[in-house]
Amino acid sequence: MREVKTICYECPYGQCHMNVKVENGTIIGLRGDPEAWVNQGRLCAKAYGLIYDFYSPYRVRKPIVRTNPEKGLHVDPKWVEVSWDEALDLVAEKLREVRKRDPRRLTTGSWDVNWCELGLNLPFLYAYGAEPHLFWGGTSTQCGHPQHAFVRWYADGFLERFDQEYCEYLIVFGTSLGLEGAGNGVAPTAFRIMDAIERGLKLVVVDPRQSVAGSKAYMWIPIRPGTDLALILALIHIIIHEIKVYDAEFLKKITNAPYLIGPDEYYVRDEKTGKPLIWDPVDNCPKPYDAKDIKDFALTGKYSVCGVECRPAFQVLVDFVKQYTPEWASQITTVPAHIIRRIAKEFVEHARIGSTIIVDGKVYPYRPACAIGYAGMTAHRNGCNANRAELVLNMLIGNIGVPGGYQAMPIQGVPSLTDYPSIDGCLPYELVPWSWPPGPSLHEWFPLSLETGNVGVIAHSAVPVAPPIEAFIYHHTNMIVNQGGLEKTIDFLKRAYVIGISVWLDDMSFFADVILPETHLFERLQMCRWMVHTQQFPYVRGQAIKCPVIKLGDTKNIDEIFIEIADRVGILYGKGGLIDWVNKLFPKLYALLMFEDLERFWEPLDIYKKPTIEDIYDRLCRALSKQIIGREKGLEYFKENCYIMEDPKRAPKRYKYPYKGYRLPLYLEYLKRIGENLKRKMEEHNVEKYGFPVKDIPKFYTPLPAWIPDPE
């Protein structure tokens, strides 16, 4: 018997190291790698299911082509096996035809390869001339969360985390924290959560069902599905109107809570500088928010500036949440009012507002209470506002970026609040430029979103997009079961020429015209995208690689497939070819994922020589190892050791504090402006006739997160 090291990738941002047991050419078992810091020998049930996946009777082991023109769920495609050359030539011929008409008529749908694993999907799209997007398949249930946009603007990050080492009171909305196999980095997160509970963390789980997380919690709060926002608004109401304890210094100096707001809901600005004004109660006059002579900031009250009646943004919040009483929330959520009050009281008490702590020799504010959420909180009509309200709840206790509190997982390559504050002192927002007709994914209609993906192309397939999609490549996704709008999804898949890059026959295969068999994880050599630092805090940089165990069938690595298709389509070589785009994109994409300055370590590929996947991965391995550990390690080292990482004991905590002069937007003034501009443009083009609720835009694009009742 022998053991082969590899990485489990059964959940997003796969992290768990495992040793796969092989005997006489057959996989007989696996175990967590006890030497790996990430999961420390632990695995969840998903990892063990990989053995069944590998030997599944539904595996696609050779290229297959449809012979039945009729497409539909459970309609036999009447597959016939063909050679790889035949299959690739067939695909290339179709893609050449589509590209000749308009390259934007091709799109792809994926979950992890093009983003989490940084495969060649994105370079392929650029080289082809298609709309360059990440285009996650199943975005409505797996990702595309409002969290990504709002965590960036509110807290200068990408994902929500809490300080596992110092937090004492944690409220979670719509997430099991990995305790039942859902979420990111399941096993590493789950055991660290349990360690925190054992040391005294009080876990409050808000979930309609008693999940595993709920069973381990200090308090489980069953709630009516989709009503998290109402509960959070009531918590804010209690803290402000009943408990009347909040971190005033944090609100004054770190957020835009003191900014004066006029009756039009916009900032009252200084006539000379254009900067938002605050009210100095000591000098009893307005001043630009960053004036050097400010003696104090007013958070409450009403004032007059040049004849304009105005209030500090915090006073606007005070008045706004007055309507959201715990009794009101109880009627909506089914959570008793006295329970809501208890949670608010304990949340504030555990926040220890005003206290400090020394970490690694530095003095920090200490706020060991936190509220975080994930898909269950955001995947519905009020999801965006629920995420925003939860961030406001955290701001009230001043816990953003300090020990014990809310930690926004950083993402490099995106302008940081620290470096690029706008004239308002907050992160300048970036919009998807408006165009008409819109692009295939309708991203212009959702200008603040990170991605629209299938929601745009499929859910709004009746819109005259420019241009209509003719060819569709899917891989690592099953959109039939993992996103809403089934009828529209099926209609789209029936009309398009569908190319599947797949390990198994599944629901999507009923609509594929050709399926190219991809390697299973146990057969795969491939870079993993995020290894360690996305889920745990502190963030530890590392890079892993999936190593092949044994081969079963005539399958190919997905990156190899993209290279072969690009070669046949005529977009592999030269300036603007796939190889050229790999050189342009890979160093930037990996820098985006926390590996700063990777471009200076990247050795460009020869754009006139066909690369192997080993050529690409070896360059990545050498560049990443020099950046992370300061020593060059090539692909062969990774094959033997599976990963590299910095010493967790030396990894800095990377707390955001001190904030270096930028402010967090408790009040999203620009959201109102964006909504008004979007509504005006949509009305100009009569977008309402395509089923888009243009008249509802003002209800959602508001400076503060309002409760919007769901239609019955």
Short mmCIF file of C-alpha atoms in Angstrom, two decimals, residues 316-701:
data_model
loop_
_atom_site.label_atom_id
_atom_site.label_comp_id
_atom_site.label_asym_id
_atom_site.label_seq_id
_atom_site.Cartn_x
_atom_site.Cartn_y
_atom_site.Cartn_z
CA VAL A 316 -30.74 59.99 10.66
CA LEU A 317 -30.11 56.38 11.73
CA VAL A 318 -31.58 57.08 15.18
CA ASP A 319 -34.76 58.44 13.64
CA PHE A 320 -34.85 55.76 10.94
CA VAL A 321 -34.73 52.72 13.27
CA LYS A 322 -37.26 54.13 15.73
CA GLN A 323 -39.98 52.30 13.78
CA TYR A 324 -38.24 48.93 14.03
CA THR A 325 -39.17 47.89 17.56
CA PRO A 326 -38.64 44.36 18.87
CA GLU A 327 -42.41 43.95 19.00
CA TRP A 328 -42.62 44.85 15.31
CA ALA A 329 -39.80 42.42 14.49
CA SER A 330 -41.39 39.67 16.55
CA GLN A 331 -44.51 39.73 14.38
CA ILE A 332 -42.38 39.28 11.26
CA THR A 333 -39.66 36.91 12.49
CA THR A 334 -41.58 34.88 15.14
CA VAL A 335 -38.69 35.57 17.54
CA PRO A 336 -40.14 36.78 20.88
CA ALA A 337 -39.44 40.41 21.71
CA HIS A 338 -37.84 39.53 25.05
CA ILE A 339 -35.37 37.22 23.27
CA ILE A 340 -34.43 40.00 20.85
CA ARG A 341 -33.80 42.32 23.80
CA ARG A 342 -31.71 39.68 25.53
CA ILE A 343 -29.49 39.22 22.47
CA ALA A 344 -28.98 42.97 22.10
CA LYS A 345 -28.14 43.36 25.79
CA GLU A 346 -25.62 40.52 25.77
CA PHE A 347 -24.10 41.70 22.50
CA VAL A 348 -23.37 45.14 23.95
CA GLU A 349 -22.17 43.79 27.30
CA HIS A 350 -19.68 41.42 25.69
CA ALA A 351 -18.42 44.19 23.38
CA ARG A 352 -16.64 45.81 26.34
CA ILE A 353 -16.84 49.22 24.69
CA GLY A 354 -13.91 51.36 25.80
CA SER A 355 -11.60 48.47 26.71
CA THR A 356 -8.19 47.73 25.18
CA ILE A 357 -5.94 44.71 24.76
CA ILE A 358 -2.28 44.14 23.94
CA VAL A 359 -1.64 41.77 21.00
CA ASP A 360 1.90 41.13 19.77
CA GLY A 361 3.10 44.11 21.76
CA LYS A 362 0.56 46.54 20.29
CA VAL A 363 -2.38 48.17 22.06
CA TYR A 364 -5.73 47.74 20.32
CA PRO A 365 -9.34 48.52 21.12
CA TYR A 366 -10.88 45.28 22.43
CA ARG A 367 -14.38 44.40 21.19
CA PRO A 368 -14.94 40.65 21.72
CA ALA A 369 -18.41 40.56 20.13
CA CYS A 370 -19.32 40.13 16.49
CA ALA A 371 -22.15 39.41 14.07
CA ILE A 372 -21.57 37.74 10.70
CA GLY A 373 -23.72 36.13 8.03
CA TYR A 374 -23.57 34.27 4.76
CA ALA A 375 -25.80 32.78 2.07
CA GLY A 376 -28.84 32.07 4.23
CA MET A 377 -29.01 35.72 5.20
CA THR A 378 -28.39 37.19 1.75
CA ALA A 379 -29.98 34.86 -0.82
CA HIS A 380 -33.38 36.54 -0.96
CA ARG A 381 -35.14 39.84 -1.66
CA ASN A 382 -33.92 41.58 1.49
CA GLY A 383 -30.48 39.97 1.34
CA CYS A 384 -28.47 43.07 0.43
CA ASN A 385 -30.09 45.15 3.13
CA ALA A 386 -29.67 42.36 5.69
CA ASN A 387 -25.94 42.32 5.02
CA ARG A 388 -25.78 46.11 5.28
CA ALA A 389 -27.74 46.16 8.54
CA GLU A 390 -25.49 43.51 10.04
CA LEU A 391 -22.47 45.70 9.24
CA VAL A 392 -24.16 48.70 10.86
CA LEU A 393 -24.81 46.53 13.92
CA ASN A 394 -21.09 45.80 14.16
CA MET A 395 -20.19 49.46 13.71
CA LEU A 396 -22.33 50.43 16.68
CA ILE A 397 -19.96 48.58 19.01
CA GLY A 398 -16.82 49.69 17.14
CA ASN A 399 -15.58 46.17 16.44
CA ILE A 400 -14.43 46.53 12.82
CA GLY A 401 -10.86 45.35 12.37
CA VAL A 402 -9.94 45.07 16.04
CA PRO A 403 -9.21 42.09 18.34
CA GLY A 404 -12.28 40.08 19.24
CA GLY A 405 -14.45 41.63 16.57
CA TYR A 406 -15.35 41.72 12.91
CA GLN A 407 -12.56 40.93 10.46
CA ALA A 408 -13.03 41.65 6.77
CA MET A 409 -10.97 39.11 4.87
CA PRO A 410 -8.63 41.16 2.68
CA ILE A 411 -8.31 40.86 -1.06
CA GLN A 412 -5.31 42.30 -2.80
CA GLY A 413 -5.40 44.02 -6.16
CA VAL A 414 -8.51 45.98 -5.19
CA PRO A 415 -8.02 49.61 -4.13
CA SER A 416 -7.85 49.80 -0.37
CA LEU A 417 -9.52 52.39 1.81
CA THR A 418 -6.12 52.89 3.35
CA ASP A 419 -4.59 54.02 0.08
CA TYR A 420 -7.44 55.49 -1.93
CA PRO A 421 -9.97 57.40 0.18
CA SER A 422 -12.35 59.46 -1.94
CA ILE A 423 -13.16 63.11 -1.41
CA ASP A 424 -15.70 61.82 1.10
CA GLY A 425 -13.03 59.95 3.05
CA CYS A 426 -14.49 56.54 2.16
CA LEU A 427 -13.65 54.01 -0.54
CA PRO A 428 -14.59 55.39 -3.96
CA TYR A 429 -17.22 53.18 -5.48
CA GLU A 430 -16.73 51.72 -8.94
CA LEU A 431 -19.62 51.08 -11.27
CA VAL A 432 -20.06 48.89 -14.31
CA PRO A 433 -20.37 51.43 -17.14
CA TRP A 434 -23.84 51.78 -18.62
CA SER A 435 -24.29 50.68 -22.22
CA TRP A 436 -27.20 49.95 -24.50
CA PRO A 437 -27.92 47.37 -25.60
CA PRO A 438 -26.55 45.66 -22.51
CA GLY A 439 -23.94 42.91 -22.56
CA PRO A 440 -24.89 39.24 -22.33
CA SER A 441 -24.74 39.10 -18.53
CA LEU A 442 -26.70 42.35 -17.96
CA HIS A 443 -24.00 43.51 -15.57
CA GLU A 444 -24.88 47.13 -16.39
CA TRP A 445 -28.26 46.62 -14.75
CA PHE A 446 -26.63 45.63 -11.47
CA PRO A 447 -23.78 48.17 -11.40
CA LEU A 448 -22.57 47.45 -7.86
CA SER A 449 -22.51 43.67 -8.20
CA LEU A 450 -19.32 41.66 -8.31
CA GLU A 451 -20.86 39.30 -10.85
CA THR A 452 -24.24 38.70 -12.48
CA GLY A 453 -23.35 35.52 -14.34
CA ASN A 454 -26.18 33.16 -15.12
CA VAL A 455 -28.71 35.42 -13.43
CA GLY A 456 -28.14 37.87 -16.25
CA VAL A 457 -27.89 35.57 -19.25
CA ILE A 458 -30.46 32.99 -18.24
CA ALA A 459 -32.96 34.58 -15.88
CA HIS A 460 -33.29 37.55 -18.25
CA SER A 461 -33.00 35.62 -21.49
CA ALA A 462 -36.00 37.51 -22.91
CA VAL A 463 -34.01 40.76 -22.93
CA PRO A 464 -32.51 41.76 -26.29
CA VAL A 465 -28.97 41.34 -25.09
CA ALA A 466 -26.12 42.26 -27.33
CA PRO A 467 -25.61 39.73 -28.67
CA PRO A 468 -27.67 36.57 -27.96
CA ILE A 469 -25.64 33.63 -26.71
CA GLU A 470 -25.19 30.84 -29.26
CA ALA A 471 -22.51 28.67 -27.63
CA PHE A 472 -22.10 27.80 -23.98
CA ILE A 473 -19.26 25.95 -22.22
CA TYR A 474 -20.06 24.65 -18.75
CA HIS A 475 -17.77 22.99 -16.28
CA HIS A 476 -17.93 22.19 -12.57
CA THR A 477 -21.53 23.27 -12.26
CA ASN A 478 -25.07 21.91 -12.42
CA MET A 479 -27.30 24.89 -13.08
CA ILE A 480 -30.41 22.74 -13.25
CA VAL A 481 -30.33 22.13 -9.51
CA ASN A 482 -28.31 24.96 -8.03
CA GLN A 483 -30.03 28.12 -9.19
CA GLY A 484 -33.51 29.53 -9.53
CA GLY A 485 -35.49 30.03 -12.70
CA LEU A 486 -35.52 26.40 -13.86
CA GLU A 487 -37.78 26.95 -16.88
CA LYS A 488 -35.68 29.82 -18.21
CA THR A 489 -32.49 27.88 -17.56
CA ILE A 490 -33.81 24.91 -19.54
CA ASP A 491 -34.99 27.19 -22.35
CA PHE A 492 -31.52 28.73 -22.58
CA LEU A 493 -29.78 25.35 -22.63
CA LYS A 494 -32.10 24.07 -25.35
CA ARG A 495 -31.33 27.00 -27.64
CA ALA A 496 -27.55 27.16 -27.17
CA TYR A 497 -24.89 24.82 -28.48
CA VAL A 498 -23.75 23.35 -25.16
CA ILE A 499 -20.24 22.04 -24.57
CA GLY A 500 -19.77 20.17 -21.33
CA ILE A 501 -16.40 19.71 -19.65
CA SER A 502 -17.46 17.28 -17.00
CA VAL A 503 -16.45 14.42 -14.74
CA TRP A 504 -19.93 12.84 -14.61
CA LEU A 505 -23.22 12.55 -16.42
CA ASP A 506 -25.66 14.75 -14.50
CA ASP A 507 -28.68 16.97 -15.14
CA MET A 508 -26.66 19.28 -17.37
CA SER A 509 -25.70 16.40 -19.64
CA PHE A 510 -29.31 16.14 -20.87
CA PHE A 511 -28.66 19.43 -22.69
CA ALA A 512 -25.04 19.03 -23.77
CA ASP A 513 -24.17 18.56 -27.44
CA VAL A 514 -20.73 17.22 -26.63
CA ILE A 515 -19.07 16.25 -23.35
CA LEU A 516 -15.31 16.35 -22.91
CA PRO A 517 -14.36 14.14 -19.94
CA GLU A 518 -12.36 16.00 -17.33
CA THR A 519 -10.00 14.47 -14.82
CA HIS A 520 -11.43 13.65 -11.40
CA LEU A 521 -9.76 15.25 -8.40
CA PHE A 522 -7.87 11.99 -7.79
CA GLU A 523 -6.48 12.19 -11.34
CA ARG A 524 -5.81 15.89 -11.41
CA LEU A 525 -2.68 18.00 -11.34
CA GLN A 526 -3.88 21.53 -10.74
CA MET A 527 -3.18 24.66 -8.76
CA CYS A 528 -5.54 25.41 -5.88
CA ARG A 529 -6.57 28.99 -5.49
CA TRP A 530 -6.88 29.82 -1.80
CA MET A 531 -5.24 27.41 0.57
CA VAL A 532 -5.32 28.74 4.08
CA HIS A 533 -5.88 32.36 4.60
CA THR A 534 -9.47 32.79 3.46
CA GLN A 535 -11.18 31.06 6.33
CA GLN A 536 -9.02 31.43 9.41
CA PHE A 537 -7.87 34.46 11.28
CA PRO A 538 -5.07 35.41 11.42
CA TYR A 539 -4.55 35.08 7.69
CA VAL A 540 -1.73 32.73 6.77
CA ARG A 541 -0.53 32.82 3.18
CA GLY A 542 0.03 29.57 1.41
CA GLN A 543 -0.31 27.80 -1.90
CA ALA A 544 -1.29 24.20 -2.56
CA ILE A 545 -1.50 21.95 -5.56
CA LYS A 546 -3.73 18.97 -6.26
CA CYS A 547 -1.61 15.95 -7.07
CA PRO A 548 -2.85 12.99 -9.16
CA VAL A 549 -3.30 9.69 -7.35
CA ILE A 550 -4.23 7.20 -10.09
CA LYS A 551 -5.77 7.47 -13.57
CA LEU A 552 -9.12 5.99 -14.55
CA GLY A 553 -10.32 6.48 -18.12
CA ASP A 554 -9.32 8.65 -21.07
CA THR A 555 -9.75 12.02 -19.36
CA LYS A 556 -7.91 15.35 -19.64
CA ASN A 557 -7.08 18.22 -17.33
CA ILE A 558 -9.45 21.14 -17.96
CA ASP A 559 -6.58 23.54 -18.61
CA GLU A 560 -5.21 21.12 -21.19
CA ILE A 561 -8.66 21.07 -22.81
CA PHE A 562 -8.75 24.86 -23.08
CA ILE A 563 -5.27 24.87 -24.62
CA GLU A 564 -6.31 22.29 -27.23
CA ILE A 565 -9.53 24.12 -28.11
CA ALA A 566 -7.70 27.45 -28.37
CA ASP A 567 -5.12 25.87 -30.66
CA ARG A 568 -7.80 24.53 -32.98
CA VAL A 569 -9.84 27.75 -32.97
CA GLY A 570 -6.71 29.75 -33.79
CA ILE A 571 -6.50 31.85 -30.64
CA LEU A 572 -3.58 30.21 -28.83
CA TYR A 573 -0.49 32.01 -30.12
CA GLY A 574 0.79 35.55 -30.56
CA LYS A 575 -0.34 38.90 -29.22
CA GLY A 576 -3.85 38.63 -27.86
CA GLY A 577 -3.75 34.84 -27.85
CA LEU A 578 -4.46 32.62 -24.87
CA ILE A 579 -0.79 32.30 -23.93
CA ASP A 580 -0.40 36.07 -24.03
CA TRP A 581 -3.44 36.45 -21.77
CA VAL A 582 -2.03 33.91 -19.32
CA ASN A 583 1.07 36.12 -19.03
CA LYS A 584 -1.11 39.19 -18.53
CA LEU A 585 -3.74 37.77 -16.19
CA PHE A 586 -2.19 35.12 -13.98
CA PRO A 587 0.23 37.37 -12.07
CA LYS A 588 -2.57 39.91 -11.56
CA LEU A 589 -5.16 37.33 -10.54
CA TYR A 590 -2.88 35.71 -8.01
CA ALA A 591 -1.94 39.16 -6.70
CA LEU A 592 -5.68 39.74 -6.33
CA LEU A 593 -5.78 36.75 -4.02
CA MET A 594 -3.30 38.13 -1.49
CA PHE A 595 -0.04 37.33 -3.22
CA GLU A 596 1.28 40.86 -3.59
CA ASP A 597 3.97 41.77 -6.10
CA LEU A 598 3.69 38.46 -7.95
CA GLU A 599 4.32 40.12 -11.31
CA ARG A 600 7.98 40.72 -10.49
CA PHE A 601 8.44 36.96 -9.95
CA TRP A 602 6.53 35.77 -13.02
CA GLU A 603 8.54 34.30 -15.90
CA PRO A 604 6.49 34.92 -19.07
CA LEU A 605 5.58 32.04 -21.33
CA ASP A 606 6.74 32.10 -24.95
CA ILE A 607 3.62 33.28 -26.76
CA TYR A 608 4.66 31.43 -29.92
CA LYS A 609 5.29 28.05 -28.28
CA LYS A 610 2.51 25.70 -27.20
CA PRO A 611 2.75 25.28 -23.43
CA THR A 612 1.93 22.24 -21.36
CA ILE A 613 0.01 22.63 -18.14
CA GLU A 614 3.25 21.72 -16.37
CA ASP A 615 4.93 24.74 -17.99
CA ILE A 616 2.26 27.04 -16.59
CA TYR A 617 2.07 25.46 -13.15
CA ASP A 618 5.86 25.40 -12.75
CA ARG A 619 6.04 29.14 -13.34
CA LEU A 620 3.27 29.71 -10.84
CA CYS A 621 4.94 27.48 -8.25
CA ARG A 622 8.28 29.25 -8.57
CA ALA A 623 6.76 32.74 -8.48
CA LEU A 624 4.45 31.98 -5.55
CA SER A 625 7.12 30.28 -3.47
CA LYS A 626 9.50 33.22 -3.88
CA GLN A 627 6.75 35.60 -2.82
CA ILE A 628 5.45 33.56 0.14
CA ILE A 629 8.54 31.96 1.67
CA GLY A 630 11.34 33.83 -0.09
CA ARG A 631 12.74 30.69 -1.74
CA GLU A 632 12.05 29.30 -5.20
CA LYS A 633 10.28 25.94 -5.29
CA GLY A 634 9.24 24.44 -8.60
CA LEU A 635 6.45 22.10 -9.62
CA GLU A 636 8.39 18.96 -8.69
CA TYR A 637 8.72 20.20 -5.10
CA PHE A 638 4.98 20.85 -4.97
CA LYS A 639 4.22 17.39 -6.38
CA GLU A 640 6.19 15.85 -3.55
CA ASN A 641 5.10 18.13 -0.72
CA CYS A 642 1.70 19.31 -1.99
CA TYR A 643 1.98 22.83 -0.55
CA ILE A 644 4.02 25.66 0.88
CA MET A 645 2.97 28.18 3.53
CA GLU A 646 4.37 30.84 5.76
CA ASP A 647 4.91 30.02 9.43
CA PRO A 648 1.53 30.54 11.17
CA LYS A 649 3.36 31.67 14.31
CA ARG A 650 4.99 34.48 12.35
CA ALA A 651 1.94 35.49 10.35
CA PRO A 652 0.83 38.97 11.39
CA LYS A 653 -2.68 39.37 12.73
CA ARG A 654 -3.35 42.00 10.06
CA TYR A 655 -5.94 43.88 12.09
CA LYS A 656 -7.26 46.92 10.22
CA TYR A 657 -6.70 49.13 13.24
CA PRO A 658 -5.33 51.81 13.13
CA TYR A 659 -7.43 52.96 10.18
CA LYS A 660 -5.00 55.58 8.84
CA GLY A 661 -7.53 58.32 8.25
CA TYR A 662 -10.21 56.64 6.18
CA ARG A 663 -13.82 56.33 7.28
CA LEU A 664 -16.30 53.47 7.14
CA PRO A 665 -19.66 54.35 5.55
CA LEU A 666 -22.36 53.76 8.14
CA TYR A 667 -24.52 55.87 5.79
CA LEU A 668 -24.27 54.92 2.08
CA GLU A 669 -25.06 58.27 0.52
CA TYR A 670 -23.79 57.29 -2.91
CA LEU A 671 -26.17 54.33 -3.10
CA LYS A 672 -29.09 56.72 -3.49
CA ARG A 673 -27.30 58.58 -6.28
CA ILE A 674 -26.49 55.35 -8.09
CA GLY A 675 -30.10 54.21 -7.86
CA GLU A 676 -31.47 57.49 -9.20
CA ASN A 677 -29.08 57.44 -12.16
CA LEU A 678 -29.84 53.78 -12.90
CA LYS A 679 -33.59 54.36 -12.78
CA ARG A 680 -33.33 57.34 -15.13
CA LYS A 681 -31.30 55.39 -17.70
CA MET A 682 -33.61 52.40 -17.54
CA GLU A 683 -36.66 54.59 -18.02
CA GLU A 684 -35.01 56.17 -21.07
CA HIS A 685 -34.73 52.71 -22.64
CA ASN A 686 -38.10 51.43 -21.39
CA VAL A 687 -36.46 48.50 -19.61
CA GLU A 688 -39.67 47.88 -17.65
CA LYS A 689 -41.16 46.10 -20.67
CA TYR A 690 -38.60 43.31 -20.24
CA GLY A 691 -39.88 42.48 -16.78
CA PHE A 692 -37.28 44.39 -14.80
CA PRO A 693 -38.93 46.22 -11.84
CA VAL A 694 -37.55 49.67 -12.62
CA LYS A 695 -40.06 51.40 -10.36
CA ASP A 696 -38.72 49.44 -7.36
CA ILE A 697 -35.13 50.69 -7.69
CA PRO A 698 -35.55 53.60 -5.21
CA LYS A 699 -36.73 51.14 -2.55
CA PHE A 700 -33.47 49.20 -2.67
CA TYR A 701 -30.92 51.93 -3.41
#
